[in-house]
XYZ file of C-alpha atoms in Angstrom:
326
model
C -0.075 0.009 -0.325
C 1.606 3.477 -0.818
C 2.094 5.478 1.905
C -0.522 8.831 2.307
C 1.351 12.447 2.649
C 1.100 12.419 6.132
C 4.200 9.322 5.901
C 5.272 10.679 2.924
C 7.686 13.387 2.578
C 7.203 16.281 0.182
C 9.636 16.743 -3.530
C 8.811 20.276 -4.623
C 9.302 20.405 -8.349
C 10.139 24.254 -9.301
C 9.110 25.505 -12.396
C 8.487 28.751 -11.965
C 9.379 31.758 -9.410
C 5.549 32.330 -8.837
C 4.462 28.369 -8.871
C 5.517 24.960 -7.060
C 4.608 22.001 -8.067
C 4.902 19.457 -5.032
C 5.421 15.926 -6.064
C 5.216 13.122 -3.030
C 7.602 10.690 -3.043
C 6.929 7.252 -4.673
C 6.952 4.224 -2.319
C 7.387 0.677 -3.283
C 4.899 -0.459 -5.341
C 3.351 2.603 -6.732
C 5.097 1.880 -10.372
C 2.704 -1.604 -10.711
C -0.493 0.133 -10.290
C 0.810 1.769 -14.660
C -0.963 -1.872 -15.374
C -4.425 -0.128 -15.228
C -3.288 2.176 -18.801
C -5.853 0.489 -21.683
C -4.415 -0.796 -24.517
C -3.792 2.104 -27.715
C -4.416 -1.007 -30.012
C -7.679 -0.303 -31.909
C -10.615 -2.774 -31.420
C -10.828 -5.259 -34.004
C -14.052 -3.889 -36.262
C -13.113 -0.107 -35.624
C -12.577 0.895 -39.857
C -16.408 -0.463 -39.867
C -17.561 2.208 -39.859
C -17.244 5.850 -40.382
C -17.133 7.904 -37.251
C -17.192 11.512 -39.291
C -19.818 10.197 -41.693
C -22.149 9.452 -37.988
C -20.967 11.359 -35.454
C -18.849 14.667 -36.930
C -20.644 15.935 -39.410
C -24.276 15.333 -37.772
C -23.205 17.306 -34.634
C -21.763 20.482 -36.918
C -25.522 20.955 -38.060
C -27.175 19.848 -34.664
C -27.613 23.036 -32.214
C -26.716 23.771 -28.707
C -29.117 22.570 -26.359
C -29.344 23.876 -22.530
C -30.055 27.082 -21.165
C -27.615 28.843 -18.951
C -29.064 31.327 -16.226
C -27.662 33.281 -12.543
C -27.913 30.196 -10.259
C -28.578 30.953 -7.500
C -26.377 28.783 -4.431
C -28.329 27.746 -1.655
C -26.856 28.477 1.926
C -24.734 25.566 3.093
C -24.103 24.491 6.027
C -21.817 22.685 8.312
C -21.937 19.497 7.340
C -23.786 19.597 4.202
C -22.676 19.355 0.946
C -23.866 21.097 -2.424
C -23.187 19.445 -5.883
C -23.932 21.627 -9.383
C -22.708 19.869 -12.706
C -21.769 22.069 -15.241
C -21.668 19.099 -18.107
C -19.359 16.363 -18.993
C -17.223 15.679 -16.413
C -17.183 19.361 -14.873
C -18.578 20.019 -10.983
C -18.838 23.010 -8.666
C -18.280 20.935 -5.704
C -19.128 22.751 -2.443
C -19.463 22.869 1.497
C -19.602 25.826 4.388
C -16.340 27.402 3.775
C -14.497 25.832 0.341
C -15.892 25.839 -3.569
C -14.284 22.956 -5.684
C -13.997 22.721 -8.820
C -13.272 19.436 -10.736
C -12.299 19.333 -14.554
C -13.941 22.831 -15.209
C -14.785 22.156 -19.488
C -16.301 25.552 -20.746
C -15.162 24.643 -24.169
C -17.122 24.906 -26.726
C -15.381 22.713 -28.477
C -12.733 19.564 -28.315
C -11.025 20.997 -31.307
C -13.288 19.111 -34.337
C -16.034 17.904 -32.040
C -18.501 20.528 -31.045
C -20.273 20.682 -27.814
C -23.767 20.360 -28.062
C -24.934 20.909 -24.256
C -24.185 24.527 -23.467
C -22.177 24.668 -19.164
C -25.106 24.442 -16.814
C -23.907 27.652 -15.833
C -21.239 30.883 -16.906
C -17.342 31.555 -16.071
C -18.367 34.442 -14.220
C -21.367 33.167 -12.224
C -19.001 31.071 -10.259
C -17.914 31.631 -6.696
C -14.239 32.128 -5.813
C -12.856 28.759 -6.509
C -10.553 27.619 -3.589
C -9.354 24.709 -4.909
C -9.458 23.030 -8.425
C -8.781 19.214 -9.329
C -7.619 17.784 -12.611
C -8.196 13.340 -13.440
C -6.327 13.681 -16.581
C -4.915 15.270 -19.447
C -7.083 14.459 -22.323
C -8.982 17.643 -23.553
C -12.453 16.887 -22.174
C -10.917 17.011 -19.101
C -8.090 19.414 -18.892
C -8.689 22.301 -20.644
C -6.160 24.810 -20.866
C -8.337 28.328 -21.436
C -11.037 27.216 -19.137
C -8.903 26.905 -16.400
C -6.103 29.861 -16.948
C -10.012 32.578 -16.709
C -10.407 29.908 -13.213
C -6.967 30.524 -11.896
C -6.398 32.359 -9.178
C -3.769 31.602 -7.302
C -4.981 28.671 -5.611
C -3.704 25.216 -5.193
C -4.944 22.575 -8.355
C -4.431 18.405 -7.682
C -3.618 16.754 -10.712
C -1.706 13.183 -11.116
C 1.451 12.731 -11.628
C 3.340 14.115 -14.856
C 0.222 16.592 -15.682
C 1.815 19.449 -13.618
C 3.840 21.123 -16.704
C 0.777 21.040 -18.391
C -0.934 23.527 -15.493
C 1.877 24.964 -14.010
C 1.914 28.101 -16.553
C -1.775 29.144 -15.950
C -1.847 30.982 -12.075
C -2.144 28.814 -9.618
C 0.393 29.045 -6.491
C 1.012 25.779 -6.618
C 0.466 22.542 -7.784
C 0.320 18.932 -5.886
C 0.571 16.320 -7.975
C -0.797 12.494 -6.281
C -0.156 9.059 -7.113
C -2.500 6.414 -6.351
C -3.381 6.173 -3.549
C -1.822 9.259 -2.364
C -3.361 11.997 0.019
C -2.988 15.599 0.373
C -4.719 17.932 3.265
C -5.588 21.118 2.303
C -7.593 23.576 4.564
C -9.533 20.949 6.146
C -10.246 18.866 2.856
C -8.813 15.978 2.306
C -7.720 14.617 -1.473
C -7.078 11.405 -2.900
C -5.988 9.891 -5.941
C -7.846 6.805 -7.033
C -6.855 4.446 -9.921
C -8.883 3.815 -12.739
C -8.283 2.144 -15.852
C -8.006 4.502 -18.943
C -4.538 5.981 -19.787
C -3.604 9.925 -19.856
C -1.746 10.851 -22.609
C -2.447 14.519 -24.101
C -1.010 12.871 -27.223
C -1.186 9.444 -28.977
C 2.597 9.172 -27.949
C 2.631 11.496 -24.620
C 2.609 8.456 -22.273
C 4.270 9.472 -18.722
C 0.981 11.377 -17.869
C -0.702 9.920 -14.946
C -4.505 9.327 -14.260
C -7.189 8.838 -11.881
C -9.862 9.981 -10.316
C -10.845 11.406 -6.752
C -11.985 11.088 -3.263
C -12.647 14.487 -1.838
C -13.387 14.307 2.166
C -15.058 16.486 4.345
C -16.512 17.325 7.360
C -16.814 13.403 7.432
C -18.576 13.737 3.934
C -16.914 12.323 1.173
C -17.873 12.518 -3.107
C -15.269 10.021 -5.086
C -15.298 11.348 -9.316
C -14.326 8.455 -11.256
C -12.524 10.636 -13.989
C -12.888 8.476 -17.096
C -12.054 4.756 -16.176
C -13.350 1.685 -18.336
C -14.447 -0.781 -15.313
C -12.454 -3.390 -13.947
C -11.460 -5.290 -10.420
C -10.320 -1.731 -8.542
C -13.782 -0.133 -8.164
C -14.153 -3.187 -5.272
C -10.585 -1.542 -3.590
C -11.721 2.212 -3.859
C -14.060 0.941 -1.851
C -12.855 -0.735 0.924
C -9.686 1.961 0.693
C -12.158 4.527 1.257
C -15.912 5.204 2.517
C -17.507 6.987 -0.598
C -20.439 8.388 -0.040
C -21.941 9.890 -3.909
C -20.376 8.553 -6.826
C -20.311 10.668 -9.934
C -19.759 8.095 -11.892
C -19.045 7.872 -15.816
C -22.389 5.939 -17.916
C -21.113 7.690 -22.053
C -18.709 7.134 -24.234
C -18.702 3.216 -24.811
C -18.857 2.868 -27.986
C -15.882 5.112 -29.324
C -14.511 5.644 -32.466
C -11.434 3.235 -32.265
C -13.519 0.504 -30.919
C -11.259 0.604 -27.414
C -13.091 -0.435 -24.180
C -12.275 2.739 -22.416
C -15.416 3.706 -21.014
C -17.771 2.185 -18.090
C -21.288 1.684 -20.304
C -24.761 2.286 -17.788
C -24.995 -1.594 -16.907
C -21.123 -1.161 -16.210
C -21.295 2.278 -14.097
C -24.327 0.180 -11.893
C -21.659 -2.564 -11.433
C -19.141 -0.476 -10.125
C -21.398 1.811 -7.855
C -22.415 -1.899 -5.869
C -18.966 -2.441 -5.618
C -17.732 0.560 -4.719
C -20.331 0.796 -1.933
C -21.676 4.474 -2.139
C -24.751 5.390 -1.300
C -25.444 7.811 -4.017
C -24.512 7.760 -8.006
C -24.163 10.574 -9.867
C -23.528 9.744 -13.461
C -21.335 11.939 -15.793
C -19.710 11.979 -19.225
C -22.910 11.953 -21.436
C -24.748 14.323 -23.293
C -22.629 16.967 -23.513
C -19.796 16.195 -26.417
C -20.822 13.123 -29.048
C -17.420 11.557 -28.314
C -18.882 7.733 -29.705
C -21.339 6.256 -31.889
C -24.546 6.004 -28.608
C -26.953 8.196 -29.161
C -26.742 11.146 -26.482
C -29.915 10.033 -24.656
C -29.037 6.451 -25.208
C -26.792 6.430 -21.880
C -29.006 7.646 -19.042
C -32.280 5.896 -20.479
C -29.652 2.720 -20.047
C -28.791 4.091 -16.326
C -31.788 3.925 -15.177
C -33.147 1.008 -16.492
C -30.507 -1.421 -14.941
C -31.068 1.216 -11.776
C -33.849 0.122 -11.675
C -33.530 -4.084 -12.420
C -30.586 -3.727 -9.244
C -33.320 -2.217 -6.932
C -30.858 1.369 -6.801
C -33.200 3.363 -8.553
C -33.719 5.388 -5.657
C -29.908 5.854 -5.196
C -29.190 7.167 -8.102
C -29.237 11.074 -8.034
C -30.003 12.604 -12.113
C -28.447 16.338 -12.069
C -29.639 18.739 -14.688
C -26.496 21.431 -15.583
C -26.531 24.235 -13.705
C -28.767 23.629 -10.816
C -27.076 22.964 -7.578
C -28.810 19.888 -4.790
C -27.938 19.827 -1.413
C -27.303 16.779 0.004
């Protein structure tokens, strides 16, 4: 088991006079966790369909949906958690005294992929952000333009190897974590967990880490899975952390490459059960069409499987821009 920050020294890695990157010392066994990286080899029948003709070109002629109105953030009492879904994998998590952004992305385009659902709120409607978390370097999760606009000399936490992509954007310190490592920040505990994915910004960019985050605050906990295909590691995450609210991806399970890189809705239910969480919040669907499946299919399949599994009352389907206090 990797040592947490409470037992591991921090290793400062200076990038500039203003920003420091702090990487925890790697304990024995850390590198073995890299086996959770998926292969880059395409699936057997990936060439039999045309993503350009079937998805990308039709998306260009699809009008963006969704409304952006000024949010009414509720007053949050000690011990409560407020969750606001921005869209895709982007969330605002609030306690009574902290505002945390996870994978913030207000981009209208991912290179050639069009955003089909407006962000739930405008950037300028955000409260002051105390902490930013980024799960990995893919363009739909790490948007440098968004991060630059959000950065206001606060800390940011990323997986190992991702610090070089964010150190020049205006954050005062960059914490790089490896699997199971934890950093305490102003009453919060932030831990990086494994996932079954990959973190390259570009094809040959394989040194960058990836994972999910467990956020612990005031006796409450939220797990943001990041991106992940289904893998047996969810059971271990549930054993190591008492997960209360699980933000799990349910879309992009039919990608153009044919690779198994994202969970489908049925696998998300299985992951939720293995995590032993109390509440399932679906994400990573309905914003960018990254796979062949229709935008509305993931949620339909999730709700059907949740009913079959008898957990439909544990599923919280969120609307972009509408805060929910739990």
